[in-house]
């Protein structure tokens, strides 16, 4: 019998992997939770407005629905649906429009939020000129439907961000590693906590101390890896109870040995339930699972597999290793071979906060400087509020402000300057002035169809610390990004050049060639006319959104490419884990995974002259750069 170390080094897997306790404990040593809030945007609004939980509720953005609660779903209403169609299906549907910032917005002054442990700028300032406070009203469609003032206002997600922050503070108390996947979901590595409870519990593991669903039937915690999942399920229940007791939000959870299985589990029995995925259930679970449902296989890589006639995980399992190697290379073939069998080695990367923030607005072409300033003011208002809140939450402020401009039939252009260090009450005006200065550095181009502001480079500090006047921050020399690029490629290089930690360009290797490097980092929090990917219906008339800077790889990206770029960085993390020899179940908290690193662009690897095949160099080679 192979020892655990040789098992990890072997190309194929033991035939009795899921039934042999030794193999199962070796291949599945961790306990991972995926916590997913139930119809999160709806819950936030229902709590705020004290709406009966049995009432059908939907959150709308202009004439589309971006979130639908479960009573509304029972009436046949779905996300991405038009408001008028939804009201025909369910006349008593309560509609709440997402908060917006008006064209004459003024940033609210700091006020105490009852939903957080720190004083935050309220996302709902009473009687504050410029902010609209959404309420469930019968004429919601009249205001936000076909005659909506969408070009005079912009969407703000700050209410949901504040709620998300509150929830994450609860989750962080229960785990040794937390990876914030989006505004309403997170992965938790509770391996250390389970090991501690395992020692305290000994052989006594009462499976009656939790409620939930077990994939594949009753939970028989006979073997150690099953007992550890049971302890993880009990911990997940305590976490969900704490979120409800302290925040009044329900969430679902998946409990498994890796991120792929935990993510699948959390979505199987929503809402307000938790699902355990034991090792013995993995083969049946993966049998009819569409490839697109597997983490990292929903984009170009999944399309490549489908081009081979593979639609499900079971069909992919039927492909022999030699065929996979000929198509993807040995290293990538090994990763694919395992992932379609429910084996995921990717660690939970400590990431409990966004590393950049961006505000975007698209609009019909404008032809005057006053109109540009009007839209810029909306973006400055949002960025100022978020900067103050971020500092109060995390004790950090951004170093750099980025402006991107889009013109019809032209490449986006970007410029960068130091982030104004004005006091909280003056920050909106300071950002507006700095942004307009950057716009003039562009040559004040007209007409334009989109603007984007982004704050990056967070470091410890306070808003306005050391500031005597906002005048100190205007008229300073800009960064080395002052020249106006003629193409998107030159714009990208221009911003990258401003980062001293820039690494050499190279062609992506391994699985990375299937993914887009020049798109958003999953730690970037943006607010635009397209909201968070998991809660938003994209406006069918909207073109690709304006670009902004990815904080991890220092590239200008388009916001609609965010999901694909998320996968790019995950694959890059996987590649690094492989290259550094991190074993299955290896530490998820190593310094190599620190998301505060200045650059995460892949570096060239020194190879011996007798290296067999360049395809084996990296599992990242199939992601598109």
PDB file of C-alpha atoms in Angstrom, residues 344-579:
ATOM      1  CA  UNK A 344      -9.297  20.368  -4.602  1.00  0.00           C
ATOM      2  CA  UNK A 345      -5.979  21.347  -3.085  1.00  0.00           C
ATOM      3  CA  UNK A 346      -6.441  25.120  -3.186  1.00  0.00           C
ATOM      4  CA  UNK A 347      -5.965  26.768   0.209  1.00  0.00           C
ATOM      5  CA  UNK A 348      -8.249  29.238   1.895  1.00  0.00           C
ATOM      6  CA  UNK A 349      -6.310  32.443   1.258  1.00  0.00           C
ATOM      7  CA  UNK A 350      -6.607  34.966   4.070  1.00  0.00           C
ATOM      8  CA  UNK A 351      -8.594  37.793   2.530  1.00  0.00           C
ATOM      9  CA  UNK A 352     -11.171  39.512   4.698  1.00  0.00           C
ATOM     10  CA  UNK A 353     -11.246  42.902   2.966  1.00  0.00           C
ATOM     11  CA  UNK A 354     -11.080  44.470  -0.492  1.00  0.00           C
ATOM     12  CA  UNK A 355      -7.651  45.743  -1.479  1.00  0.00           C
ATOM     13  CA  UNK A 356      -9.011  48.455  -3.742  1.00  0.00           C
ATOM     14  CA  UNK A 357     -12.287  50.248  -4.294  1.00  0.00           C
ATOM     15  CA  UNK A 358     -13.761  51.612  -7.476  1.00  0.00           C
ATOM     16  CA  UNK A 359     -16.782  53.615  -8.598  1.00  0.00           C
ATOM     17  CA  UNK A 360     -17.961  53.606 -12.237  1.00  0.00           C
ATOM     18  CA  UNK A 361     -20.598  55.323 -14.276  1.00  0.00           C
ATOM     19  CA  UNK A 362     -21.615  54.856 -17.891  1.00  0.00           C
ATOM     20  CA  UNK A 363     -23.905  57.354 -19.600  1.00  0.00           C
ATOM     21  CA  UNK A 364     -24.942  58.717 -23.007  1.00  0.00           C
ATOM     22  CA  UNK A 365     -22.147  60.715 -24.603  1.00  0.00           C
ATOM     23  CA  UNK A 366     -21.618  64.062 -22.871  1.00  0.00           C
ATOM     24  CA  UNK A 367     -20.106  67.053 -24.641  1.00  0.00           C
ATOM     25  CA  UNK A 368     -19.422  69.663 -21.985  1.00  0.00           C
ATOM     26  CA  UNK A 369     -17.033  70.032 -19.080  1.00  0.00           C
ATOM     27  CA  UNK A 370     -19.885  70.819 -16.716  1.00  0.00           C
ATOM     28  CA  UNK A 371     -21.556  67.501 -17.522  1.00  0.00           C
ATOM     29  CA  UNK A 372     -18.286  65.663 -16.938  1.00  0.00           C
ATOM     30  CA  UNK A 373     -17.904  67.348 -13.565  1.00  0.00           C
ATOM     31  CA  UNK A 374     -21.471  66.436 -12.660  1.00  0.00           C
ATOM     32  CA  UNK A 375     -20.771  62.729 -13.153  1.00  0.00           C
ATOM     33  CA  UNK A 376     -17.349  63.011 -11.545  1.00  0.00           C
ATOM     34  CA  UNK A 377     -19.008  64.438  -8.448  1.00  0.00           C
ATOM     35  CA  UNK A 378     -21.183  61.319  -8.098  1.00  0.00           C
ATOM     36  CA  UNK A 379     -18.096  59.116  -8.198  1.00  0.00           C
ATOM     37  CA  UNK A 380     -16.186  61.350  -5.777  1.00  0.00           C
ATOM     38  CA  UNK A 381     -19.105  61.261  -3.349  1.00  0.00           C
ATOM     39  CA  UNK A 382     -19.161  57.490  -3.296  1.00  0.00           C
ATOM     40  CA  UNK A 383     -15.401  57.107  -3.055  1.00  0.00           C
ATOM     41  CA  UNK A 384     -15.212  59.617  -0.193  1.00  0.00           C
ATOM     42  CA  UNK A 385     -17.870  57.795   1.836  1.00  0.00           C
ATOM     43  CA  UNK A 386     -16.219  54.433   1.255  1.00  0.00           C
ATOM     44  CA  UNK A 387     -12.740  55.741   2.073  1.00  0.00           C
ATOM     45  CA  UNK A 388     -13.918  57.099   5.433  1.00  0.00           C
ATOM     46  CA  UNK A 389     -15.738  53.866   6.242  1.00  0.00           C
ATOM     47  CA  UNK A 390     -12.768  51.726   5.202  1.00  0.00           C
ATOM     48  CA  UNK A 391     -10.455  53.673   7.474  1.00  0.00           C
ATOM     49  CA  UNK A 392     -12.823  53.255  10.414  1.00  0.00           C
ATOM     50  CA  UNK A 393     -13.213  49.540   9.704  1.00  0.00           C
ATOM     51  CA  UNK A 394      -9.650  48.528   8.914  1.00  0.00           C
ATOM     52  CA  UNK A 395      -7.457  51.457   9.961  1.00  0.00           C
ATOM     53  CA  UNK A 396      -6.147  51.930   6.414  1.00  0.00           C
ATOM     54  CA  UNK A 397      -6.344  54.621   3.752  1.00  0.00           C
ATOM     55  CA  UNK A 398      -5.475  54.491   0.025  1.00  0.00           C
ATOM     56  CA  UNK A 399      -2.299  55.966  -1.415  1.00  0.00           C
ATOM     57  CA  UNK A 400      -3.292  56.278  -5.054  1.00  0.00           C
ATOM     58  CA  UNK A 401      -6.223  57.605  -7.055  1.00  0.00           C
ATOM     59  CA  UNK A 402      -6.830  56.335 -10.613  1.00  0.00           C
ATOM     60  CA  UNK A 403      -9.053  57.907 -13.242  1.00  0.00           C
ATOM     61  CA  UNK A 404     -10.167  56.078 -16.378  1.00  0.00           C
ATOM     62  CA  UNK A 405     -11.996  57.793 -19.237  1.00  0.00           C
ATOM     63  CA  UNK A 406     -13.871  56.229 -22.131  1.00  0.00           C
ATOM     64  CA  UNK A 407     -14.647  57.895 -25.443  1.00  0.00           C
ATOM     65  CA  UNK A 408     -16.759  56.497 -28.275  1.00  0.00           C
ATOM     66  CA  UNK A 409     -14.780  54.204 -30.548  1.00  0.00           C
ATOM     67  CA  UNK A 410     -11.539  54.806 -28.618  1.00  0.00           C
ATOM     68  CA  UNK A 411      -9.433  52.915 -26.132  1.00  0.00           C
ATOM     69  CA  UNK A 412      -9.868  53.710 -22.460  1.00  0.00           C
ATOM     70  CA  UNK A 413      -7.289  56.069 -21.029  1.00  0.00           C
ATOM     71  CA  UNK A 414      -6.068  56.212 -17.438  1.00  0.00           C
ATOM     72  CA  UNK A 415      -4.069  58.504 -15.207  1.00  0.00           C
ATOM     73  CA  UNK A 416      -2.896  58.289 -11.638  1.00  0.00           C
ATOM     74  CA  UNK A 417      -2.085  60.699  -8.807  1.00  0.00           C
ATOM     75  CA  UNK A 418      -1.652  60.652  -5.039  1.00  0.00           C
ATOM     76  CA  UNK A 419      -4.898  60.183  -3.140  1.00  0.00           C
ATOM     77  CA  UNK A 420      -5.968  63.500  -1.551  1.00  0.00           C
ATOM     78  CA  UNK A 421      -5.456  63.461   2.204  1.00  0.00           C
ATOM     79  CA  UNK A 422      -8.250  65.822   3.188  1.00  0.00           C
ATOM     80  CA  UNK A 423     -10.380  65.603   6.311  1.00  0.00           C
ATOM     81  CA  UNK A 424     -13.557  63.528   6.167  1.00  0.00           C
ATOM     82  CA  UNK A 425     -15.831  66.526   5.640  1.00  0.00           C
ATOM     83  CA  UNK A 426     -13.660  67.832   2.796  1.00  0.00           C
ATOM     84  CA  UNK A 427     -12.667  64.540   1.190  1.00  0.00           C
ATOM     85  CA  UNK A 428     -15.417  64.502  -1.434  1.00  0.00           C
ATOM     86  CA  UNK A 429     -14.409  67.927  -2.722  1.00  0.00           C
ATOM     87  CA  UNK A 430     -10.720  66.984  -2.613  1.00  0.00           C
ATOM     88  CA  UNK A 431     -11.297  63.822  -4.661  1.00  0.00           C
ATOM     89  CA  UNK A 432     -13.455  65.745  -7.121  1.00  0.00           C
ATOM     90  CA  UNK A 433     -10.792  68.390  -7.637  1.00  0.00           C
ATOM     91  CA  UNK A 434      -7.999  65.835  -7.982  1.00  0.00           C
ATOM     92  CA  UNK A 435     -10.083  63.834 -10.466  1.00  0.00           C
ATOM     93  CA  UNK A 436     -10.876  66.882 -12.574  1.00  0.00           C
ATOM     94  CA  UNK A 437      -7.174  67.766 -12.587  1.00  0.00           C
ATOM     95  CA  UNK A 438      -6.431  64.290 -13.931  1.00  0.00           C
ATOM     96  CA  UNK A 439      -9.169  64.716 -16.521  1.00  0.00           C
ATOM     97  CA  UNK A 440      -7.563  67.938 -17.705  1.00  0.00           C
ATOM     98  CA  UNK A 441      -4.247  66.115 -17.860  1.00  0.00           C
ATOM     99  CA  UNK A 442      -5.981  63.878 -20.376  1.00  0.00           C
ATOM    100  CA  UNK A 443      -6.575  67.005 -22.427  1.00  0.00           C
ATOM    101  CA  UNK A 444     -10.234  67.151 -21.286  1.00  0.00           C
ATOM    102  CA  UNK A 445     -11.436  64.890 -24.132  1.00  0.00           C
ATOM    103  CA  UNK A 446     -15.018  65.153 -25.364  1.00  0.00           C
ATOM    104  CA  UNK A 447     -17.357  63.472 -25.888  1.00  0.00           C
ATOM    105  CA  UNK A 448     -17.024  60.738 -23.241  1.00  0.00           C
ATOM    106  CA  UNK A 449     -19.317  57.840 -22.346  1.00  0.00           C
ATOM    107  CA  UNK A 450     -17.926  56.483 -19.065  1.00  0.00           C
ATOM    108  CA  UNK A 451     -15.810  57.430 -16.064  1.00  0.00           C
ATOM    109  CA  UNK A 452     -14.164  55.371 -13.367  1.00  0.00           C
ATOM    110  CA  UNK A 453     -12.394  56.327 -10.149  1.00  0.00           C
ATOM    111  CA  UNK A 454     -10.393  53.803  -8.176  1.00  0.00           C
ATOM    112  CA  UNK A 455      -8.503  54.014  -4.879  1.00  0.00           C
ATOM    113  CA  UNK A 456      -5.632  51.553  -4.326  1.00  0.00           C
ATOM    114  CA  UNK A 457      -2.541  50.949  -2.248  1.00  0.00           C
ATOM    115  CA  UNK A 458      -4.091  50.822   1.199  1.00  0.00           C
ATOM    116  CA  UNK A 459      -1.782  51.425   4.133  1.00  0.00           C
ATOM    117  CA  UNK A 460      -2.183  52.127   7.840  1.00  0.00           C
ATOM    118  CA  UNK A 461      -3.389  55.666   8.468  1.00  0.00           C
ATOM    119  CA  UNK A 462      -6.309  57.978   9.057  1.00  0.00           C
ATOM    120  CA  UNK A 463      -8.366  60.140   6.736  1.00  0.00           C
ATOM    121  CA  UNK A 464      -6.909  63.632   6.841  1.00  0.00           C
ATOM    122  CA  UNK A 465      -3.963  62.660   9.045  1.00  0.00           C
ATOM    123  CA  UNK A 466      -1.211  65.248   8.671  1.00  0.00           C
ATOM    124  CA  UNK A 467      -3.353  67.376   6.374  1.00  0.00           C
ATOM    125  CA  UNK A 468      -3.560  71.140   6.798  1.00  0.00           C
ATOM    126  CA  UNK A 469      -5.398  71.998   3.618  1.00  0.00           C
ATOM    127  CA  UNK A 470      -6.697  70.189   0.576  1.00  0.00           C
ATOM    128  CA  UNK A 471      -4.781  72.767  -1.494  1.00  0.00           C
ATOM    129  CA  UNK A 472      -1.619  70.859  -0.550  1.00  0.00           C
ATOM    130  CA  UNK A 473      -2.759  67.998  -2.765  1.00  0.00           C
ATOM    131  CA  UNK A 474      -3.399  69.860  -5.971  1.00  0.00           C
ATOM    132  CA  UNK A 475      -0.824  71.040  -8.443  1.00  0.00           C
ATOM    133  CA  UNK A 476       1.685  68.413  -7.354  1.00  0.00           C
ATOM    134  CA  UNK A 477       3.601  66.501  -9.963  1.00  0.00           C
ATOM    135  CA  UNK A 478       1.637  63.522 -11.203  1.00  0.00           C
ATOM    136  CA  UNK A 479       3.075  60.059 -11.258  1.00  0.00           C
ATOM    137  CA  UNK A 480       4.985  58.708 -14.194  1.00  0.00           C
ATOM    138  CA  UNK A 481       1.644  57.966 -15.823  1.00  0.00           C
ATOM    139  CA  UNK A 482       1.048  61.400 -17.303  1.00  0.00           C
ATOM    140  CA  UNK A 483       1.422  60.668 -20.977  1.00  0.00           C
ATOM    141  CA  UNK A 484      -1.800  59.959 -22.821  1.00  0.00           C
ATOM    142  CA  UNK A 485      -1.802  56.414 -24.186  1.00  0.00           C
ATOM    143  CA  UNK A 486      -3.022  55.761 -27.662  1.00  0.00           C
ATOM    144  CA  UNK A 487      -4.173  52.224 -26.981  1.00  0.00           C
ATOM    145  CA  UNK A 488      -5.421  50.063 -24.153  1.00  0.00           C
ATOM    146  CA  UNK A 489      -2.121  48.195 -24.200  1.00  0.00           C
ATOM    147  CA  UNK A 490      -0.139  51.378 -23.632  1.00  0.00           C
ATOM    148  CA  UNK A 491      -2.604  52.458 -20.939  1.00  0.00           C
ATOM    149  CA  UNK A 492      -2.017  49.175 -19.152  1.00  0.00           C
ATOM    150  CA  UNK A 493       1.758  49.500 -19.349  1.00  0.00           C
ATOM    151  CA  UNK A 494       1.488  53.102 -18.208  1.00  0.00           C
ATOM    152  CA  UNK A 495      -0.167  52.235 -14.920  1.00  0.00           C
ATOM    153  CA  UNK A 496       1.975  49.149 -14.363  1.00  0.00           C
ATOM    154  CA  UNK A 497       5.074  51.302 -14.745  1.00  0.00           C
ATOM    155  CA  UNK A 498       4.000  53.291 -11.695  1.00  0.00           C
ATOM    156  CA  UNK A 499       4.436  50.234  -9.483  1.00  0.00           C
ATOM    157  CA  UNK A 500       8.045  49.683  -8.496  1.00  0.00           C
ATOM    158  CA  UNK A 501       7.347  46.044  -7.887  1.00  0.00           C
ATOM    159  CA  UNK A 502       6.453  45.367 -11.515  1.00  0.00           C
ATOM    160  CA  UNK A 503       7.773  42.043 -12.785  1.00  0.00           C
ATOM    161  CA  UNK A 504       8.745  41.115 -16.318  1.00  0.00           C
ATOM    162  CA  UNK A 505       6.010  40.324 -18.820  1.00  0.00           C
ATOM    163  CA  UNK A 506       5.710  36.747 -19.925  1.00  0.00           C
ATOM    164  CA  UNK A 507       3.272  34.518 -21.685  1.00  0.00           C
ATOM    165  CA  UNK A 508       0.978  32.695 -19.251  1.00  0.00           C
ATOM    166  CA  UNK A 509       1.623  29.044 -18.701  1.00  0.00           C
ATOM    167  CA  UNK A 510      -0.525  26.133 -17.592  1.00  0.00           C
ATOM    168  CA  UNK A 511      -4.198  26.646 -16.882  1.00  0.00           C
ATOM    169  CA  UNK A 512      -3.766  30.420 -16.904  1.00  0.00           C
ATOM    170  CA  UNK A 513      -3.961  30.661 -20.649  1.00  0.00           C
ATOM    171  CA  UNK A 514      -7.708  30.002 -20.363  1.00  0.00           C
ATOM    172  CA  UNK A 515      -8.197  33.038 -18.166  1.00  0.00           C
ATOM    173  CA  UNK A 516      -7.889  36.784 -18.574  1.00  0.00           C
ATOM    174  CA  UNK A 517      -5.098  38.440 -16.641  1.00  0.00           C
ATOM    175  CA  UNK A 518      -6.177  41.905 -17.677  1.00  0.00           C
ATOM    176  CA  UNK A 519      -9.330  41.953 -15.640  1.00  0.00           C
ATOM    177  CA  UNK A 520     -10.450  42.675 -12.116  1.00  0.00           C
ATOM    178  CA  UNK A 521      -9.019  41.229  -8.959  1.00  0.00           C
ATOM    179  CA  UNK A 522     -11.505  39.539  -6.747  1.00  0.00           C
ATOM    180  CA  UNK A 523     -10.393  41.753  -3.870  1.00  0.00           C
ATOM    181  CA  UNK A 524     -11.485  44.867  -5.739  1.00  0.00           C
ATOM    182  CA  UNK A 525     -14.838  46.202  -4.611  1.00  0.00           C
ATOM    183  CA  UNK A 526     -16.528  48.170  -7.345  1.00  0.00           C
ATOM    184  CA  UNK A 527     -19.824  49.930  -7.568  1.00  0.00           C
ATOM    185  CA  UNK A 528     -21.194  50.615 -11.005  1.00  0.00           C
ATOM    186  CA  UNK A 529     -24.335  50.212 -13.033  1.00  0.00           C
ATOM    187  CA  UNK A 530     -23.559  46.509 -12.831  1.00  0.00           C
ATOM    188  CA  UNK A 531     -23.479  45.364  -9.214  1.00  0.00           C
ATOM    189  CA  UNK A 532     -21.855  42.349  -7.611  1.00  0.00           C
ATOM    190  CA  UNK A 533     -21.739  39.453 -10.117  1.00  0.00           C
ATOM    191  CA  UNK A 534     -23.759  37.092  -7.922  1.00  0.00           C
ATOM    192  CA  UNK A 535     -26.616  39.543  -7.328  1.00  0.00           C
ATOM    193  CA  UNK A 536     -27.011  41.522 -10.521  1.00  0.00           C
ATOM    194  CA  UNK A 537     -28.799  41.514 -13.849  1.00  0.00           C
ATOM    195  CA  UNK A 538     -26.570  43.107 -16.442  1.00  0.00           C
ATOM    196  CA  UNK A 539     -28.244  45.792 -18.506  1.00  0.00           C
ATOM    197  CA  UNK A 540     -28.581  44.252 -21.951  1.00  0.00           C
ATOM    198  CA  UNK A 541     -27.955  47.614 -23.601  1.00  0.00           C
ATOM    199  CA  UNK A 542     -24.745  48.312 -21.766  1.00  0.00           C
ATOM    200  CA  UNK A 543     -21.357  47.900 -23.350  1.00  0.00           C
ATOM    201  CA  UNK A 544     -18.320  46.621 -21.506  1.00  0.00           C
ATOM    202  CA  UNK A 545     -17.694  48.850 -18.527  1.00  0.00           C
ATOM    203  CA  UNK A 546     -14.801  51.201 -18.172  1.00  0.00           C
ATOM    204  CA  UNK A 547     -11.438  49.960 -16.996  1.00  0.00           C
ATOM    205  CA  UNK A 548      -9.743  50.317 -13.663  1.00  0.00           C
ATOM    206  CA  UNK A 549      -6.613  48.964 -12.010  1.00  0.00           C
ATOM    207  CA  UNK A 550      -6.318  45.435 -10.633  1.00  0.00           C
ATOM    208  CA  UNK A 551      -4.569  45.732  -7.291  1.00  0.00           C
ATOM    209  CA  UNK A 552      -2.954  42.288  -7.453  1.00  0.00           C
ATOM    210  CA  UNK A 553      -1.488  42.314 -10.950  1.00  0.00           C
ATOM    211  CA  UNK A 554      -1.397  46.091 -11.534  1.00  0.00           C
ATOM    212  CA  UNK A 555      -3.273  45.961 -14.852  1.00  0.00           C
ATOM    213  CA  UNK A 556      -6.088  48.058 -16.230  1.00  0.00           C
ATOM    214  CA  UNK A 557      -9.101  45.816 -16.598  1.00  0.00           C
ATOM    215  CA  UNK A 558     -12.738  45.961 -17.620  1.00  0.00           C
ATOM    216  CA  UNK A 559     -15.241  45.336 -14.845  1.00  0.00           C
ATOM    217  CA  UNK A 560     -17.323  42.874 -16.841  1.00  0.00           C
ATOM    218  CA  UNK A 561     -14.301  40.536 -16.935  1.00  0.00           C
ATOM    219  CA  UNK A 562     -14.165  40.289 -13.154  1.00  0.00           C
ATOM    220  CA  UNK A 563     -15.405  36.708 -12.800  1.00  0.00           C
ATOM    221  CA  UNK A 564     -12.919  35.388 -15.324  1.00  0.00           C
ATOM    222  CA  UNK A 565     -10.077  37.257 -13.687  1.00  0.00           C
ATOM    223  CA  UNK A 566     -11.055  35.846 -10.300  1.00  0.00           C
ATOM    224  CA  UNK A 567     -10.358  32.407 -11.749  1.00  0.00           C
ATOM    225  CA  UNK A 568      -7.049  33.636 -13.147  1.00  0.00           C
ATOM    226  CA  UNK A 569      -5.775  34.577  -9.698  1.00  0.00           C
ATOM    227  CA  UNK A 570      -7.079  31.354  -8.148  1.00  0.00           C
ATOM    228  CA  UNK A 571      -5.219  29.363 -10.793  1.00  0.00           C
ATOM    229  CA  UNK A 572      -2.113  31.419 -10.139  1.00  0.00           C
ATOM    230  CA  UNK A 573      -2.357  30.605  -6.432  1.00  0.00           C
ATOM    231  CA  UNK A 574      -2.742  26.938  -7.326  1.00  0.00           C
ATOM    232  CA  UNK A 575       0.303  27.104  -9.551  1.00  0.00           C
ATOM    233  CA  UNK A 576       2.387  28.620  -6.787  1.00  0.00           C
ATOM    234  CA  UNK A 577       1.212  26.002  -4.328  1.00  0.00           C
ATOM    235  CA  UNK A 578       2.300  23.333  -6.786  1.00  0.00           C
ATOM    236  CA  UNK A 579       5.687  24.918  -7.435  1.00  0.00           C
TER     237      UNK A 579
END
